[in-house]
Coordinates of C-alpha atoms in Angstrom, one line a residue:
Chain A
M1 CA 61.5 159.2 49.0
N2 CA 59.6 156.0 49.4
F3 CA 60.5 153.0 51.6
G4 CA 62.6 151.3 49.0
D5 CA 64.7 154.4 48.6
Y6 CA 65.4 154.4 52.3
I7 CA 66.4 150.7 52.1
A8 CA 68.7 151.6 49.2
L9 CA 70.2 154.5 51.1
G10 CA 70.8 152.2 54.2
L11 CA 72.6 149.6 52.0
Y12 CA 74.6 152.3 50.3
A13 CA 75.8 153.6 53.7
I14 CA 76.5 150.1 55.0
L15 CA 78.3 148.6 52.0
I16 CA 79.2 151.1 49.3
Q17 CA 80.2 154.0 51.4
N18 CA 81.4 151.9 54.4
V19 CA 82.8 154.4 56.9
M20 CA 85.9 152.4 57.7
L21 CA 86.8 150.4 54.6
T22 CA 85.8 153.0 52.0
Q23 CA 86.1 156.3 53.7
F24 CA 88.8 155.2 56.2
L25 CA 87.3 156.9 59.2
G26 CA 87.5 155.4 62.7
A27 CA 90.6 153.3 62.0
C28 CA 92.0 153.7 65.5
P29 CA 89.3 151.8 67.4
F30 CA 88.9 149.5 64.4
L31 CA 92.4 148.2 64.9
G32 CA 92.5 148.7 68.6
V33 CA 89.3 147.1 69.8
S34 CA 89.1 144.3 67.3
K35 CA 91.3 141.7 69.1
K36 CA 88.3 140.0 70.6
S37 CA 84.9 139.7 69.0
Q38 CA 83.1 140.4 72.3
S39 CA 84.7 143.8 72.7
A40 CA 84.1 144.5 69.0
I41 CA 80.4 143.9 69.5
G42 CA 80.4 146.3 72.4
M43 CA 82.2 148.9 70.5
G44 CA 79.9 148.5 67.5
L45 CA 76.8 148.9 69.6
A46 CA 78.2 151.9 71.3
V47 CA 79.1 153.5 68.0
I48 CA 75.6 152.9 66.6
F49 CA 74.1 154.6 69.6
V50 CA 76.4 157.6 69.6
I51 CA 76.6 158.3 65.9
T52 CA 72.8 158.3 65.5
L53 CA 72.2 160.5 68.5
S54 CA 75.0 163.0 67.8
S55 CA 74.0 163.2 64.1
I56 CA 70.5 164.2 65.0
M57 CA 71.7 166.8 67.4
T58 CA 74.4 168.2 65.1
W59 CA 72.1 168.3 62.2
S60 CA 69.5 170.2 64.2
I61 CA 72.0 172.8 65.5
D62 CA 73.3 173.3 62.1
H63 CA 69.9 173.6 60.5
F64 CA 68.3 175.9 63.1
V65 CA 71.3 177.9 64.3
L66 CA 74.4 177.8 62.3
I67 CA 72.9 178.2 58.8
P68 CA 70.4 180.9 59.6
Q69 CA 73.1 182.9 61.5
E70 CA 75.7 182.3 58.8
L71 CA 78.0 180.6 61.3
T72 CA 78.8 177.5 59.2
Y73 CA 82.6 178.1 59.8
M74 CA 81.9 177.1 63.5
R75 CA 80.7 173.6 62.5
T76 CA 83.8 171.7 63.6
I77 CA 84.1 173.1 67.1
V78 CA 80.4 173.1 67.7
F79 CA 80.0 169.5 66.6
I80 CA 83.0 168.4 68.7
L81 CA 81.4 170.0 71.8
I82 CA 78.0 168.4 71.0
I83 CA 79.5 165.0 70.5
S84 CA 81.5 165.2 73.8
G85 CA 78.4 166.3 75.7
V86 CA 76.2 163.7 74.1
V87 CA 78.6 160.9 75.0
Q88 CA 78.6 162.1 78.7
F89 CA 74.9 162.1 78.9
V90 CA 74.6 158.8 77.0
E91 CA 77.0 157.1 79.4
M92 CA 75.1 158.5 82.4
F93 CA 71.7 157.5 81.0
I94 CA 72.9 153.9 80.3
K95 CA 74.5 153.7 83.8
K96 CA 71.2 154.5 85.4
T97 CA 68.7 152.8 83.2
A98 CA 70.5 149.8 81.7
P99 CA 73.3 148.5 83.9
I100 CA 73.6 145.3 81.9
I101 CA 74.3 147.3 78.8
Y102 CA 76.7 149.5 80.7
K103 CA 78.7 146.5 81.9
M104 CA 79.0 145.4 78.2
L105 CA 79.9 148.8 76.8
G106 CA 81.8 150.0 79.9
I107 CA 85.0 151.6 78.8
Y108 CA 84.1 152.1 75.2
L109 CA 81.8 155.0 75.5
P110 CA 84.3 157.7 76.5
L111 CA 86.6 156.3 73.8
I112 CA 84.0 157.1 71.2
T113 CA 84.3 160.8 71.8
T114 CA 87.6 160.8 70.0
N115 CA 86.4 158.5 67.2
C116 CA 86.7 160.5 64.0
A117 CA 84.0 158.6 62.4
V118 CA 81.5 160.3 64.7
L119 CA 82.6 163.8 63.7
G120 CA 83.1 162.6 60.1
V121 CA 79.5 161.4 59.8
A122 CA 78.1 164.6 61.3
L123 CA 80.1 166.7 58.8
I124 CA 79.1 164.5 55.9
N125 CA 75.4 164.9 56.8
V126 CA 75.6 168.7 56.6
N127 CA 77.9 168.8 53.6
Q128 CA 75.5 166.6 51.6
E129 CA 72.6 168.7 52.8
F130 CA 70.5 165.7 53.7
P131 CA 66.9 166.3 54.8
F132 CA 66.2 165.0 58.3
T133 CA 64.8 161.5 57.6
K134 CA 67.5 160.8 55.0
M135 CA 70.1 162.0 57.5
V136 CA 68.8 159.6 60.2
V137 CA 68.7 156.6 57.8
Y138 CA 72.2 157.4 56.5
S139 CA 73.6 157.8 60.0
I140 CA 72.1 154.5 61.2
G141 CA 73.4 152.8 58.0
I142 CA 76.9 154.2 58.5
S143 CA 77.1 153.1 62.1
V144 CA 75.7 149.6 61.3
G145 CA 78.3 149.3 58.6
Y146 CA 81.0 150.2 61.1
A147 CA 79.7 147.6 63.6
L148 CA 79.5 145.0 60.9
V149 CA 83.1 145.4 59.7
I150 CA 84.6 145.7 63.1
Y151 CA 82.9 142.5 64.2
V152 CA 84.0 140.6 61.0
F153 CA 87.5 141.9 61.4
A154 CA 87.6 140.8 65.1
T155 CA 86.5 137.3 64.2
I156 CA 89.2 137.1 61.5
R157 CA 91.9 138.3 64.0
E158 CA 90.7 135.7 66.5
R159 CA 91.3 133.0 63.9
L160 CA 94.6 134.5 63.0
E161 CA 95.8 134.1 66.6
N162 CA 96.0 130.3 65.9
A163 CA 97.3 130.5 62.4
N164 CA 100.8 129.8 61.3
I165 CA 102.0 133.4 60.6
P166 CA 105.7 134.5 60.4
K167 CA 106.8 136.1 63.6
S168 CA 107.5 139.5 62.0
L169 CA 103.9 139.7 60.7
K170 CA 102.1 138.7 63.9
G171 CA 99.8 141.3 65.5
T172 CA 99.4 144.7 63.8
P173 CA 101.2 143.9 60.5
I174 CA 98.9 141.0 59.6
A175 CA 95.9 143.0 60.9
L176 CA 96.7 145.9 58.5
I177 CA 97.1 143.4 55.6
V178 CA 93.7 141.9 56.4
A179 CA 92.1 145.4 56.6
G180 CA 93.6 146.2 53.2
I181 CA 92.2 143.0 51.7
M182 CA 88.8 143.7 53.2
S183 CA 88.9 147.2 51.8
I184 CA 89.7 145.9 48.3
A185 CA 86.8 143.4 48.7
F186 CA 84.4 146.3 49.5
I187 CA 85.5 148.1 46.4
G188 CA 83.6 145.4 44.6
F189 CA 80.3 147.0 45.9
A190 CA 81.0 150.3 44.1
G191 CA 78.4 151.3 41.7
V192 CA 75.8 148.7 42.9
I193 CA 73.6 151.4 44.3
E194 CA 73.7 155.0 43.1
I195 CA 72.3 157.8 45.3
Chain B
M1 CA 75.1 190.0 66.5
Q2 CA 77.2 187.2 65.1
V3 CA 79.7 187.6 67.9
L4 CA 76.9 187.3 70.4
W5 CA 75.7 184.1 68.8
I6 CA 79.2 182.6 68.8
A7 CA 79.7 183.5 72.5
L8 CA 76.3 182.0 73.3
L9 CA 77.0 178.8 71.3
L10 CA 80.4 178.2 72.8
T11 CA 79.3 179.0 76.3
G12 CA 76.2 177.0 76.0
L13 CA 77.8 173.9 74.5
G14 CA 80.8 174.2 76.9
A15 CA 78.3 174.3 79.8
F16 CA 76.4 171.3 78.3
F17 CA 79.6 169.3 78.2
A18 CA 80.7 170.4 81.7
I19 CA 77.4 169.6 83.3
G20 CA 77.2 166.3 81.5
M21 CA 80.7 165.4 82.7
Y22 CA 79.9 166.5 86.3
L23 CA 76.6 164.5 86.4
N24 CA 78.3 161.5 84.9
K25 CA 80.9 161.5 87.6
K26 CA 78.3 161.8 90.3
T27 CA 76.3 158.9 88.9
P28 CA 77.3 155.7 90.8
L29 CA 78.3 152.6 88.9
P30 CA 75.8 149.8 88.7
E31 CA 75.8 147.4 91.6
G32 CA 78.3 144.7 91.6
Y33 CA 80.3 146.3 88.8
D34 CA 83.8 147.5 89.1
L35 CA 85.1 149.6 86.3
P36 CA 87.9 147.5 84.9
S37 CA 91.2 149.1 85.6
L38 CA 91.4 152.1 83.4
K39 CA 94.6 150.7 81.9
C40 CA 93.5 149.6 78.4
E41 CA 95.7 147.2 76.5
H42 CA 94.3 147.7 73.1
C43 CA 97.0 150.0 71.9
T44 CA 100.2 151.5 73.2
S45 CA 99.4 155.2 72.8
S46 CA 101.2 157.1 75.6
T47 CA 99.0 160.2 75.3
C48 CA 95.7 158.3 75.9
A49 CA 94.4 158.5 79.5
Y50 CA 93.5 154.8 79.4
S51 CA 96.7 153.4 78.0
D52 CA 98.8 151.0 80.1
T53 CA 102.1 152.8 80.2
N54 CA 103.7 149.8 81.8
R55 CA 102.8 147.9 78.7
V56 CA 104.6 150.5 76.6
Q57 CA 107.7 149.9 78.5
E58 CA 107.3 146.1 78.2
I59 CA 107.0 146.4 74.4
K60 CA 110.0 148.7 74.2
A61 CA 112.0 146.2 76.2
A62 CA 110.9 143.3 73.9
I63 CA 111.8 145.3 70.8
K64 CA 115.2 146.1 72.2
K65 CA 115.8 142.5 73.1
D66 CA 114.8 141.4 69.5
C67 CA 117.2 144.0 68.1
E68 CA 120.0 142.8 70.3
E69 CA 119.3 139.1 69.4
G70 CA 119.3 140.2 65.7
E71 CA 122.7 141.9 66.1
I72 CA 124.2 138.9 67.9
N73 CA 122.9 136.6 65.1
A74 CA 124.3 138.9 62.4
N75 CA 127.7 139.1 64.2
S76 CA 127.9 135.4 64.6
N77 CA 127.1 134.9 60.9

């Protein structure tokens, strides 16, 4: 694969196979942490960090242990344990070395452990049998795509706070409608890049 | 042999998580930073360790009040 192919793969992961709007993974934090754009940025950055790191670790364990030992049926439990452990170490590392970033990410890091997008991306990587570099590019692309849509969604929700919306639709109902419309918009990207 | 690998994997990864959690708890917070009250207001999940259960009660009370107002309006009509 040349550099252009990696760019195409990155764009494919961000737009065409967007983890939230196309694959519908990570909907809980997407709806829960998008009331303010500031918290959405924090969540997005934390997700990029965790998804990339955990994808590398899960791919390595799968490639060097699970497949040679014919233990692929253990993928789910092994990946969950790896992700939980990685999040703990990431939080500790950020606390010690980058307190400013910790103040921004704060509460979101432990919440990412239960984000199904993290496990979902790890499983997609091994099911698609990506080689290492392709896996890294895809994981980064997926997480950047998630950060992008959660930020956009948060800014829309902030604007909706001041909009004239019927009482019965305020809050979660209008948020779900907006998410649906965003999802339909992203369908427009289908077929632009083929992998 | 497979059983041995499974035992090693689960024990090793479980230990990895436990050690990480222990070291994380031991690591002090940055100076001048107080962890915001662990009661998150982003959703009303009662099973989440961070959710504000008081807020769940408030929302239930608000829904009940709305229903009662709706019944009163329906009866008066």
